[in-house]
PDB file of C-alpha atoms in Angstrom:
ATOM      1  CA  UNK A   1      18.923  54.868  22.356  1.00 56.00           C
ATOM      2  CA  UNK A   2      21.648  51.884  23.060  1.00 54.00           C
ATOM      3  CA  UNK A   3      18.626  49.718  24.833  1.00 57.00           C
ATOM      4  CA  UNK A   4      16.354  50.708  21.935  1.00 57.00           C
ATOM      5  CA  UNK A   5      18.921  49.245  19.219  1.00 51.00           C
ATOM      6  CA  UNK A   6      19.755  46.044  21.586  1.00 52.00           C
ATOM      7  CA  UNK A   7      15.934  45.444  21.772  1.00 54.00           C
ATOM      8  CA  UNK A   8      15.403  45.630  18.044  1.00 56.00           C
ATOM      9  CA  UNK A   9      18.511  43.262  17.294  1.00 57.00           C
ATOM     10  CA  UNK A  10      16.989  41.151  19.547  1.00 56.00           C
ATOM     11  CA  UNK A  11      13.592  41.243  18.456  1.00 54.00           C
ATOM     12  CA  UNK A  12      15.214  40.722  14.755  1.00 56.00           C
ATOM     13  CA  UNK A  13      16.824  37.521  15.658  1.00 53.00           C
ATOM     14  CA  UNK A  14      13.911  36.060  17.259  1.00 53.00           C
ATOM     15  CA  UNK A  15      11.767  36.833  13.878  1.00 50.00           C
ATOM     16  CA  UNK A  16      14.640  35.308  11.862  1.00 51.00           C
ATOM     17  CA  UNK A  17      14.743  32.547  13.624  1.00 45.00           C
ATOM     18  CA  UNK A  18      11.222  32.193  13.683  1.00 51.00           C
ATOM     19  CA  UNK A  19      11.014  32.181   9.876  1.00 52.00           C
ATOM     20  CA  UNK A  20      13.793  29.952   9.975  1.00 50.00           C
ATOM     21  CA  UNK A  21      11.873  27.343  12.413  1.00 46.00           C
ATOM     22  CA  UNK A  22       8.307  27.975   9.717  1.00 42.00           C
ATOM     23  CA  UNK A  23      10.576  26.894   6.897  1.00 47.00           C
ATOM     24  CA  UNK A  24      11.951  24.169   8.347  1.00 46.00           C
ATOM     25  CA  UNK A  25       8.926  22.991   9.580  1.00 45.00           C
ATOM     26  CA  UNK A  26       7.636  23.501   5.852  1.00 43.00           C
ATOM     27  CA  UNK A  27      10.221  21.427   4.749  1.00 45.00           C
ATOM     28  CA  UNK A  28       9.499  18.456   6.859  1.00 45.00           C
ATOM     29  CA  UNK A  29       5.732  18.200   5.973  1.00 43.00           C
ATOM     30  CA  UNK A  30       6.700  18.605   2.046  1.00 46.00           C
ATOM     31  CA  UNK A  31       8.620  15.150   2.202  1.00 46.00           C
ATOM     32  CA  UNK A  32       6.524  13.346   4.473  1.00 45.00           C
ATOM     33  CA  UNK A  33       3.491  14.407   2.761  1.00 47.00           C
ATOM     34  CA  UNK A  34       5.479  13.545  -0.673  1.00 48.00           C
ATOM     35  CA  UNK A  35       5.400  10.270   0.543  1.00 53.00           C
ATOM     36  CA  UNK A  36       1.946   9.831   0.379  1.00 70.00           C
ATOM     37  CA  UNK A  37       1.306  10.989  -3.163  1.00 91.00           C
ATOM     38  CA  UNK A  38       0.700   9.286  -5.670  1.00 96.00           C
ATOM     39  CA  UNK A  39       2.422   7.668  -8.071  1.00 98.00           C
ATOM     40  CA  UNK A  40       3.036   8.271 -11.934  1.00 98.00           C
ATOM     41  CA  UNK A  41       5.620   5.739 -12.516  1.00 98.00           C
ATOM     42  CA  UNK A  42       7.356   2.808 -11.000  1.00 98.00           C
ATOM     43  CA  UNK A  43      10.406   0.741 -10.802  1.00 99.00           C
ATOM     44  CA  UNK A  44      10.340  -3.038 -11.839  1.00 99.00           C
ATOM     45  CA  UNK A  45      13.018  -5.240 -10.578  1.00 99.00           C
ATOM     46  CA  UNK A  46      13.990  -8.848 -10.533  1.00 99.00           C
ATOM     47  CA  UNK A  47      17.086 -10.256  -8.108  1.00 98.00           C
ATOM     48  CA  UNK A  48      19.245 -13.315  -8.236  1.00 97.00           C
ATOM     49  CA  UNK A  49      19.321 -16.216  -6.051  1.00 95.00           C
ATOM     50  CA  UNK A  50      20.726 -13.914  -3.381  1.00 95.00           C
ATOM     51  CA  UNK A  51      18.356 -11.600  -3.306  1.00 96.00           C
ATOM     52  CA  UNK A  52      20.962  -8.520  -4.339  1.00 96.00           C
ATOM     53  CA  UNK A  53      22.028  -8.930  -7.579  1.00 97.00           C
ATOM     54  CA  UNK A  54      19.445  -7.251 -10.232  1.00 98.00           C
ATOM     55  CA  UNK A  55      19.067  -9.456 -13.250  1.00 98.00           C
ATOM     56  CA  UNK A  56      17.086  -6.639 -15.035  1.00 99.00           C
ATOM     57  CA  UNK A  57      15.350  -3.828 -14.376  1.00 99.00           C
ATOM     58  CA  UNK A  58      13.244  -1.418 -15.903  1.00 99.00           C
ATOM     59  CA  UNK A  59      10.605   1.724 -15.803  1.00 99.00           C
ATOM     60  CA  UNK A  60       7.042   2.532 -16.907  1.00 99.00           C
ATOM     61  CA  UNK A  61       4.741   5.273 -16.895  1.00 99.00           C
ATOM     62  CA  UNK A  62       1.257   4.818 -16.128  1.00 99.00           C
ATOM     63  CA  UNK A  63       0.280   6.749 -19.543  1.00 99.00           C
ATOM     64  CA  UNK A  64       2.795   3.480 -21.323  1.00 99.00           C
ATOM     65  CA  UNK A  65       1.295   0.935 -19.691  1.00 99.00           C
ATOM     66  CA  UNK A  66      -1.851   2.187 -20.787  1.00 99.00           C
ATOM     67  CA  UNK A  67      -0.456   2.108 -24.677  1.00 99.00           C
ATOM     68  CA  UNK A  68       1.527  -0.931 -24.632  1.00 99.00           C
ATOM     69  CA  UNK A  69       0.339  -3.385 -21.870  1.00 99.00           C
ATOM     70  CA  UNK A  70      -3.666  -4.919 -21.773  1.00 99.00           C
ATOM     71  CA  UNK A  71      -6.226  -2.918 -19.965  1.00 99.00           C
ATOM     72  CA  UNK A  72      -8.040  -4.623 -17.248  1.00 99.00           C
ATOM     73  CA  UNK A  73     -11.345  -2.403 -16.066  1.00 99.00           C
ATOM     74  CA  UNK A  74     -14.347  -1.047 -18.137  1.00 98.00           C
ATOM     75  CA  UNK A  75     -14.436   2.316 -16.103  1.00 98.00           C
ATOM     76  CA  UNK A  76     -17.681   1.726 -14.987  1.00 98.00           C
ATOM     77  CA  UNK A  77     -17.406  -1.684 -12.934  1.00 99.00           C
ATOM     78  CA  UNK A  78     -16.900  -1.314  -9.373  1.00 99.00           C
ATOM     79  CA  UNK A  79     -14.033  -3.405  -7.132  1.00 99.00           C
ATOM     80  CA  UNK A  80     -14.480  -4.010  -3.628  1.00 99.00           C
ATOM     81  CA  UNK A  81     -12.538  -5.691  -1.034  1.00 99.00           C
ATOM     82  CA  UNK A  82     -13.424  -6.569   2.273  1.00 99.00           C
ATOM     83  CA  UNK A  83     -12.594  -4.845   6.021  1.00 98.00           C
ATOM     84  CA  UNK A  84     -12.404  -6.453   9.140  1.00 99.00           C
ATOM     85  CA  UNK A  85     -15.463  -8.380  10.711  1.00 99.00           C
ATOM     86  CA  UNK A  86     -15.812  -7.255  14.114  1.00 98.00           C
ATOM     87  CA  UNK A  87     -17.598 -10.630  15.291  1.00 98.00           C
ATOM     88  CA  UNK A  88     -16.840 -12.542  18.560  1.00 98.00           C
ATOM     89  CA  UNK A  89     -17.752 -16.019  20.144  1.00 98.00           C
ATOM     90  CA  UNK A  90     -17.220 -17.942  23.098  1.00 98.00           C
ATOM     91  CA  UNK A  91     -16.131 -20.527  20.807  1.00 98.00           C
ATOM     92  CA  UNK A  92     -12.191 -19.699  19.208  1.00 97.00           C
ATOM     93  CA  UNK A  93     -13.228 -22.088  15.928  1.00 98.00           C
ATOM     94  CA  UNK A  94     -16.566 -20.457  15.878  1.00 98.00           C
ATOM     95  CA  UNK A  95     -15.332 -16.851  16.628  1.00 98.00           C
ATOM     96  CA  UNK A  96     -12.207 -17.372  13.385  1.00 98.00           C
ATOM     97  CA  UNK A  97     -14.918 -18.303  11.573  1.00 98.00           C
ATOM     98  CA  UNK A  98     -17.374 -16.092  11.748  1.00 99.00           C
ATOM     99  CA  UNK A  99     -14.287 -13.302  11.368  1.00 99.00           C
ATOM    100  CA  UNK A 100     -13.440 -14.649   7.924  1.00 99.00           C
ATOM    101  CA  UNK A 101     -16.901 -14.557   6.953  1.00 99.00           C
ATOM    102  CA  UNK A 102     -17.466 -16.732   4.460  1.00 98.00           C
ATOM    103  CA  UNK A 103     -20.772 -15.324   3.393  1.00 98.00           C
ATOM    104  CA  UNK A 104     -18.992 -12.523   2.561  1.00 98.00           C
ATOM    105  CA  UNK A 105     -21.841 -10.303   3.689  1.00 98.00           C
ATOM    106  CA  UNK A 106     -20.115  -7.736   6.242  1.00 98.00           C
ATOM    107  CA  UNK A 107     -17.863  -5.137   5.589  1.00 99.00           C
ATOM    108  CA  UNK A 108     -18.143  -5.143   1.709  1.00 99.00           C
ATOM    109  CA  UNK A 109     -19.672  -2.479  -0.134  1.00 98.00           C
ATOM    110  CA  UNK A 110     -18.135   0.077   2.447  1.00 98.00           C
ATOM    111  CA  UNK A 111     -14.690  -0.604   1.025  1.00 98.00           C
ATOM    112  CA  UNK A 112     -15.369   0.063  -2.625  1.00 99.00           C
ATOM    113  CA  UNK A 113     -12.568   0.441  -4.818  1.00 99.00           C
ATOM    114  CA  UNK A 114     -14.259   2.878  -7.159  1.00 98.00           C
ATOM    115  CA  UNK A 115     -14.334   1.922 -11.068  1.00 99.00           C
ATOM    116  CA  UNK A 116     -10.605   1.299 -11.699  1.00 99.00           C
ATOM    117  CA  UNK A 117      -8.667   0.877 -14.503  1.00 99.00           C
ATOM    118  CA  UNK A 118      -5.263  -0.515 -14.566  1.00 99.00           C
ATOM    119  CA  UNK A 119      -2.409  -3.192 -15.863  1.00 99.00           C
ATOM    120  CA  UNK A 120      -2.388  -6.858 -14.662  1.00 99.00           C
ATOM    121  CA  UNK A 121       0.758  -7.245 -11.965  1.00 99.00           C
ATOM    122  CA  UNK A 122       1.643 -10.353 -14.009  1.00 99.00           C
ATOM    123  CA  UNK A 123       2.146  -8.423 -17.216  1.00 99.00           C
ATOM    124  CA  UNK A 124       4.698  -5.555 -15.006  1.00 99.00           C
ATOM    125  CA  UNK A 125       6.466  -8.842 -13.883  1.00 99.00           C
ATOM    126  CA  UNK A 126       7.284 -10.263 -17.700  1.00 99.00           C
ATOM    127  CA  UNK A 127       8.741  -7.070 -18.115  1.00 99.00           C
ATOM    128  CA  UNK A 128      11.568  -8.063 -16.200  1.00 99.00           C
ATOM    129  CA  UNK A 129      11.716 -11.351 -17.316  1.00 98.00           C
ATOM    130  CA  UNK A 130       8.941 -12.986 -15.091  1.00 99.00           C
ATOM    131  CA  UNK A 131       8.001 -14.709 -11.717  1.00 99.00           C
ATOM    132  CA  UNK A 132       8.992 -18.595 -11.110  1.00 98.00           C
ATOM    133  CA  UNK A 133       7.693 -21.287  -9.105  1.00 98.00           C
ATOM    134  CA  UNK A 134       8.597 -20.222  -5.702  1.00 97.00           C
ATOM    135  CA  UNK A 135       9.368 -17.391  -6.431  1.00 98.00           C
ATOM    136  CA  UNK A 136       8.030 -13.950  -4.381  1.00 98.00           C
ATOM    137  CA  UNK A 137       6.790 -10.210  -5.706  1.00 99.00           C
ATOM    138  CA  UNK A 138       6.694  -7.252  -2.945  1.00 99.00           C
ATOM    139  CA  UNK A 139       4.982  -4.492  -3.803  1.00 99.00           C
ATOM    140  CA  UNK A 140       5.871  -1.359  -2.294  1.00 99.00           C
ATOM    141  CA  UNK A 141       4.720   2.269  -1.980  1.00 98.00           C
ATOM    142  CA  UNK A 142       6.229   5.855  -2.093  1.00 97.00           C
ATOM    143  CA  UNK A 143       6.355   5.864   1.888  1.00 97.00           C
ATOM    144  CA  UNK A 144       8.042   2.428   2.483  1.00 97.00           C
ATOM    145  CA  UNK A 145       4.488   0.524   2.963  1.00 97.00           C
ATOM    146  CA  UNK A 146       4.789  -2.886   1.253  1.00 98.00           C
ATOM    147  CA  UNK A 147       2.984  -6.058   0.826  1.00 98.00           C
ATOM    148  CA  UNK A 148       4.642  -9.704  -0.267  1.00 98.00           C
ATOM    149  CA  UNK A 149       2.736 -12.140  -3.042  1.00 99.00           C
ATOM    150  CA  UNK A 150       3.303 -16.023  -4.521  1.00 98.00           C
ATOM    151  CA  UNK A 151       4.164 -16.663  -7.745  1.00 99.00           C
ATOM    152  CA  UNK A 152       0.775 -18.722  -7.851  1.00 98.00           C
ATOM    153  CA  UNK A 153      -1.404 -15.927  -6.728  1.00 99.00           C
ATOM    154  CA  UNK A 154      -0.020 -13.845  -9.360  1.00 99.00           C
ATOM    155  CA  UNK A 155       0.393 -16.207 -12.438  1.00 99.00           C
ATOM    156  CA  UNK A 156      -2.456 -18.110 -11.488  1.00 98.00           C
ATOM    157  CA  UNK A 157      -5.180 -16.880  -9.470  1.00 98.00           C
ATOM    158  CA  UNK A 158      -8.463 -18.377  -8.242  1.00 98.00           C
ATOM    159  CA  UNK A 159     -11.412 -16.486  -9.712  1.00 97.00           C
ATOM    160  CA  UNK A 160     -12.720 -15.733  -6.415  1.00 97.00           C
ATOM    161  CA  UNK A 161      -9.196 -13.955  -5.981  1.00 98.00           C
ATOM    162  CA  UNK A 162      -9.217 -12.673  -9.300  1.00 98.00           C
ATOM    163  CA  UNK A 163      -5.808 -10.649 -10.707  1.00 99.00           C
ATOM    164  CA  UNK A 164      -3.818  -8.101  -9.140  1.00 99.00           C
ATOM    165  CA  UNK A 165      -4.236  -4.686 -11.191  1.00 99.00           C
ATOM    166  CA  UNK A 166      -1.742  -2.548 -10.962  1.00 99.00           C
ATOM    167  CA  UNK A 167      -4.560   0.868 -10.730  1.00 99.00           C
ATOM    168  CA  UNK A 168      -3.803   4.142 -12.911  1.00 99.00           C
ATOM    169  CA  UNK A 169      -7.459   5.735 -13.235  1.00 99.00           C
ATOM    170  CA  UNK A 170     -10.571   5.565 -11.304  1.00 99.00           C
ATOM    171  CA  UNK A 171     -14.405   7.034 -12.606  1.00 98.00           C
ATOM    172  CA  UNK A 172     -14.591   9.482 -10.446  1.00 94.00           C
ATOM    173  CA  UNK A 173     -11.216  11.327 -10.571  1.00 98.00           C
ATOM    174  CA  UNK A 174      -9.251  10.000 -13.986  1.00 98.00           C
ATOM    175  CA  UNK A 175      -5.872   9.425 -14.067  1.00 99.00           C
ATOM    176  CA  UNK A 176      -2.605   9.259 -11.814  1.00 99.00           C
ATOM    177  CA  UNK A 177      -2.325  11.950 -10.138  1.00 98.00           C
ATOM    178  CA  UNK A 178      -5.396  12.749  -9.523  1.00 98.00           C
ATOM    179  CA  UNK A 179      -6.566   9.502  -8.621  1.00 99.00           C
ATOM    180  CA  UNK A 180      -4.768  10.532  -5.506  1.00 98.00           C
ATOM    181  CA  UNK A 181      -4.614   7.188  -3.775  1.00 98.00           C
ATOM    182  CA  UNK A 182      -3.144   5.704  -7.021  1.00 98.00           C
ATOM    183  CA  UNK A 183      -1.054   3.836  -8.138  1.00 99.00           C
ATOM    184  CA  UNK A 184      -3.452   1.311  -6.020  1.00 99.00           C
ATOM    185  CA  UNK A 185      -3.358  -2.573  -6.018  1.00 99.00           C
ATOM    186  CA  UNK A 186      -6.879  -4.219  -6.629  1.00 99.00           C
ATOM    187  CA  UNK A 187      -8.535  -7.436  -6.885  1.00 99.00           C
ATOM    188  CA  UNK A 188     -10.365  -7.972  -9.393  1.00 99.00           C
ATOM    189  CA  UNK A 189     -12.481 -10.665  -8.057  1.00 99.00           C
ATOM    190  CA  UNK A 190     -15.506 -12.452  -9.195  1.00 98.00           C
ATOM    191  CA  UNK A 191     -18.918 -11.773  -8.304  1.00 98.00           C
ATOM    192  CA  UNK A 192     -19.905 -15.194  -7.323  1.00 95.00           C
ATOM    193  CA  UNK A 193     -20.108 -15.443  -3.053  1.00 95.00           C
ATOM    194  CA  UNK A 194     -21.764 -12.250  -2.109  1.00 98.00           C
ATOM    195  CA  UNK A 195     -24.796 -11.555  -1.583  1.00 98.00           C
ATOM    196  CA  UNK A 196     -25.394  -8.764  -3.848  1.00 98.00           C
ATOM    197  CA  UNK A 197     -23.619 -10.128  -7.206  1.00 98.00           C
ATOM    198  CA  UNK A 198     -20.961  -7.581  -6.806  1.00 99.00           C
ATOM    199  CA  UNK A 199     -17.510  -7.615  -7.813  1.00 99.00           C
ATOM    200  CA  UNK A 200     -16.014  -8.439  -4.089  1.00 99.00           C
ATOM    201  CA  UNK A 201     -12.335 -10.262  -2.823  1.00 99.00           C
ATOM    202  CA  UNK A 202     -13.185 -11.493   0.524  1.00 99.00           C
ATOM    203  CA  UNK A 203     -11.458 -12.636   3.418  1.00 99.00           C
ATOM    204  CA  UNK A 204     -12.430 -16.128   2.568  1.00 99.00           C
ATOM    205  CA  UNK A 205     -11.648 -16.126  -1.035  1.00 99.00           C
ATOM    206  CA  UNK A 206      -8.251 -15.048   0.397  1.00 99.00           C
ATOM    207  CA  UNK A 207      -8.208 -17.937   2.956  1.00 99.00           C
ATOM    208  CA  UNK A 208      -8.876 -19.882   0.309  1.00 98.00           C
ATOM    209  CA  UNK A 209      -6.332 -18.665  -2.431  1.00 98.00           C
ATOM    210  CA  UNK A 210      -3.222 -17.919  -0.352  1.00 98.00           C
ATOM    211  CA  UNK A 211      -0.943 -19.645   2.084  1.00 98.00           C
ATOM    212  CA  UNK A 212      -0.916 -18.794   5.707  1.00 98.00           C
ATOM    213  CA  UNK A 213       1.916 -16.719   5.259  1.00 97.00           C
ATOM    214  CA  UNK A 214       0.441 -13.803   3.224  1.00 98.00           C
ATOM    215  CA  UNK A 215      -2.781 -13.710   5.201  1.00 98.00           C
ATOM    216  CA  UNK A 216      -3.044 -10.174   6.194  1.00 97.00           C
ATOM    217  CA  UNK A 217      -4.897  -9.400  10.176  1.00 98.00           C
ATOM    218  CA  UNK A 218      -5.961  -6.262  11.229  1.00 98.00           C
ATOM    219  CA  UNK A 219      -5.054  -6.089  15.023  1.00 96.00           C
ATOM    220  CA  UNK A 220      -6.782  -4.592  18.096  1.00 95.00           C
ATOM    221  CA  UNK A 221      -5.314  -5.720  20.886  1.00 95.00           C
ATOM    222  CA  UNK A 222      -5.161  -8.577  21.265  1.00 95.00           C
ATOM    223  CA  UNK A 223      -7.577  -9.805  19.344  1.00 97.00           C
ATOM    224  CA  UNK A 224      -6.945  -9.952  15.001  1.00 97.00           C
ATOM    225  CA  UNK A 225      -9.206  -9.996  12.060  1.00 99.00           C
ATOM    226  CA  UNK A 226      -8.999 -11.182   8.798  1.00 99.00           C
ATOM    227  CA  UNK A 227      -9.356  -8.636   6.192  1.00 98.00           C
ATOM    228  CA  UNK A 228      -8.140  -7.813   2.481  1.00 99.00           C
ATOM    229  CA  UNK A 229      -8.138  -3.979   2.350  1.00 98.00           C
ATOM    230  CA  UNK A 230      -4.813  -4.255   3.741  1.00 97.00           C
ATOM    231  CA  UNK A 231      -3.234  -5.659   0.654  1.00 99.00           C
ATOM    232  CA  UNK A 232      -4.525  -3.181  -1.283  1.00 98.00           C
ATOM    233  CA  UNK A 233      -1.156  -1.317  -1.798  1.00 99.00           C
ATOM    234  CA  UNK A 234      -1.509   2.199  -2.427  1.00 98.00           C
ATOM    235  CA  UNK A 235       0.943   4.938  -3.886  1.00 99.00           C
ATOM    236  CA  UNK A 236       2.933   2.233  -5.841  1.00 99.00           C
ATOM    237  CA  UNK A 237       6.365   2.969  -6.610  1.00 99.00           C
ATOM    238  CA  UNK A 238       8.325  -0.765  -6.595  1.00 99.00           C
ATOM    239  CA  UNK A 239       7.904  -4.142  -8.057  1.00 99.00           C
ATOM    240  CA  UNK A 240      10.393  -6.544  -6.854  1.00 99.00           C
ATOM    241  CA  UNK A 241      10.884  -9.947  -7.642  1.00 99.00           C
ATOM    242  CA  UNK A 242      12.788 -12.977  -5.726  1.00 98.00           C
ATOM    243  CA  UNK A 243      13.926 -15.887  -5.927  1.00 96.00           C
ATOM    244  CA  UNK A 244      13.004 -18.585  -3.528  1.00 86.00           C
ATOM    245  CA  UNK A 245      10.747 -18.132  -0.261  1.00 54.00           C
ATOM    246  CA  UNK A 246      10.542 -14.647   1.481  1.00 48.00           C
ATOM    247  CA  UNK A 247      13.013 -16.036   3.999  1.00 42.00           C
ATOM    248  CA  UNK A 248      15.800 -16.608   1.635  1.00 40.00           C
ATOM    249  CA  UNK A 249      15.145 -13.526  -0.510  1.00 39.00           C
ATOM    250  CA  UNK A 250      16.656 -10.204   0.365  1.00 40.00           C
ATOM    251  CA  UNK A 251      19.213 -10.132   3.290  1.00 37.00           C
ATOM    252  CA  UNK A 252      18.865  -6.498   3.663  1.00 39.00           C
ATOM    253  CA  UNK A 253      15.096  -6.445   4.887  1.00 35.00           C
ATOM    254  CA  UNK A 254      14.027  -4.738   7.769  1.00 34.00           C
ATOM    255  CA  UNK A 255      10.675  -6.744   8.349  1.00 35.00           C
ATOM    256  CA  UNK A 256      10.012  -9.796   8.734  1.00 33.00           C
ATOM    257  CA  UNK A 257       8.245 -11.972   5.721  1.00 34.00           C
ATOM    258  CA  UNK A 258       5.031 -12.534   7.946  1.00 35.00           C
ATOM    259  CA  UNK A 259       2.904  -9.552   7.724  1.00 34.00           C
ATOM    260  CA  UNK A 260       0.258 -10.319  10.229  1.00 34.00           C
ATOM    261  CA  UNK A 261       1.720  -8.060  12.855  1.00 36.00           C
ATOM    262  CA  UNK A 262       2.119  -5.004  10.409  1.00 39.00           C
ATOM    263  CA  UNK A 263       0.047  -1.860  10.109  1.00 48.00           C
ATOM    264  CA  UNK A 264      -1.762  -0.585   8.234  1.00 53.00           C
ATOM    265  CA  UNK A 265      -1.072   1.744   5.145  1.00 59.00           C
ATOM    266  CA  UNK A 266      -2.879   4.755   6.659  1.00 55.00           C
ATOM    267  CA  UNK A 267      -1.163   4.290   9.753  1.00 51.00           C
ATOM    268  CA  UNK A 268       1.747   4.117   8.120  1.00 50.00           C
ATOM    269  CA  UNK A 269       1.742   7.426   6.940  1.00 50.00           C
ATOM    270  CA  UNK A 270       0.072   8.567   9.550  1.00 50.00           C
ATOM    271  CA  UNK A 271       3.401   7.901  11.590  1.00 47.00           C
ATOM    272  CA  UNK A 272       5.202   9.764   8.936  1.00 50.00           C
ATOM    273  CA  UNK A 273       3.172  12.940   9.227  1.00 48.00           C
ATOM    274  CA  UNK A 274       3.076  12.843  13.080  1.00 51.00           C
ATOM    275  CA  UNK A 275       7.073  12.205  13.562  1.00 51.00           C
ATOM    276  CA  UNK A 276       7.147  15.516  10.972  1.00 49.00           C
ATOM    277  CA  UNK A 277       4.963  17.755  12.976  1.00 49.00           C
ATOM    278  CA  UNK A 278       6.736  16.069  16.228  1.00 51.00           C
ATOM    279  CA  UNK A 279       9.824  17.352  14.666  1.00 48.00           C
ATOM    280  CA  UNK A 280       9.028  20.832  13.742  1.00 49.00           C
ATOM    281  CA  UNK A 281       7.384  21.484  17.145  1.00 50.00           C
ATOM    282  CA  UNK A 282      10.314  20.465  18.603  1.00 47.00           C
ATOM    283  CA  UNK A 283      12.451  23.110  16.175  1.00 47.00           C
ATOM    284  CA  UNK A 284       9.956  25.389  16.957  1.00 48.00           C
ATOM    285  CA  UNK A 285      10.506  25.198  20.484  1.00 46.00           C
ATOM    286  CA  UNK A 286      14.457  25.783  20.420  1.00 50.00           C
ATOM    287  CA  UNK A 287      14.523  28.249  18.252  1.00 45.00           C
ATOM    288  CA  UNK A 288      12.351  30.156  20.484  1.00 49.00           C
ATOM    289  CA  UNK A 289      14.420  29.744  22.705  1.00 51.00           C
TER     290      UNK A 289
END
């Protein structure tokens, strides 16, 4: 009778602390998978001189941006951008070259954007009072991903760059959050290089349009490619403006203001989701124990 109660205590505590090691494992792939939703709303910020101090701040909804701020998208045109061009030549000049792909012919209608609707980044901007000459905007998502622009690529950009749209609906889902990999930075480029009259921001037209600095690579290796899908922000939860160059701006960053070695937004949150299950297993475990 006495071993019969000790073995049911015990079997008792090892089911409670099984539950206990479910539920925390629960809890770990709520936020991390949190991270990755998307977005309804963001945050729009502009710092002082120091890179601290707000000067003003404020909040919109993707259904007010929609009623006060100008549309850009028809719901039926399609956005692309362009993925890496996995091209190589004895030649380095000849090899960069044929990577940034010009032509614009590679790696283009794979990485559709789907027929998005959204607000012009400029517009969010003048909300807080605006972007300046030398001046820097970082975009940055729900799970910490972020991306760095010029005041020139925002206020001003080439046609073959086309403006940044802040991206709140797409055709074939509707609105935040459905449009489940919204809120989503797009291009809305011209239609002008590529071969198939489509509306496409290359690797080139970025080349063209940005300084060195903000190129982004996708790296294997080592060996990098140009490509723009990897300044298409998604999951958009910050706008943040600063004065001065990216290396004056913002003391407390954690990254550096060159973004060629960073990854990429999947594998971003892939890390996320990984270090969750990593760390449930790992509860798991012990509390078998």
């Amino acid at each position: 009778m006495e071993r019969n109660l000790i073995h049911e205590r015990e079997t008792g505590e090892r089911t409670g602390l099984h539950r206990r090691s479910v539920l925390c494992i629960i809890c770990i792939l709520s936020l991390s998978l949190g991270a990755c939703a998307a977005t309804t709303s963001l945050k729009i910020v502009k710092y002082g001189d120091d890179g601290i101090t707000i000067l003003n701040e404020t909040s919109a909804t993707y259904e007010w941006m929609e009623q006060n701020l100008p549309v850009h998208g028809d719901g039926s045109t399609h956005y692309y951008h362009q993925g890496p061009v996995f091209l190589d030549d004895p030649d380095p000049a000849i090899q960069e070259m044929l990577r940034w792909n010009a032509p614009e012919d590679k790696n283009v209608r794979e990485k559709d954007m789907g027929a998005v609707k959204g607000t012009n980044l400029r517009d969010l901007c003048d909300l807080v009072g605006g972007m300046s000459p030398g001046d820097t905007v970082k975009i940055r998502a729900a799970d910490g991903f972020s991306r760095e622009f010029a005041y020139r690529n925002v206020y001003y950009p080439p046609s073959g760059q086309g403006p940044l749209v802040v991206t709140w609906w797409k055709g074939d889902a509707g609105y935040v959050p459905d449009y489940r990999e919204g809120m989503r930075l797009v291009f809305f480029a011209d239609t002008r290089t590529n071969p198939w009259g489509i509306h496409a921001f290359g690797n080139w037209d970025w080349h063209e349009s940005a300084d060195e600095q903000f190129w982004y690579y996708y790296r294997q290796g080592d060996q990098k490619y140009p490509t723009t899908t990897g300044l298409s922000v998604q999951y958009i939860s910050d706008i943040l403006i600063y004065s001065g160059s990216p290396s004056q701006s913002e003391p407390p960053r954690t990254t550096a203001p060159d973004v060629l070695e960073a990854p990429t937004q999947a594998g971003f949150s892939l890390h996320l989701i990984m270090g969750a299950l990593g760390a449930g297993g790992f509860l798991a475990y012990n509390f078998k124990r």
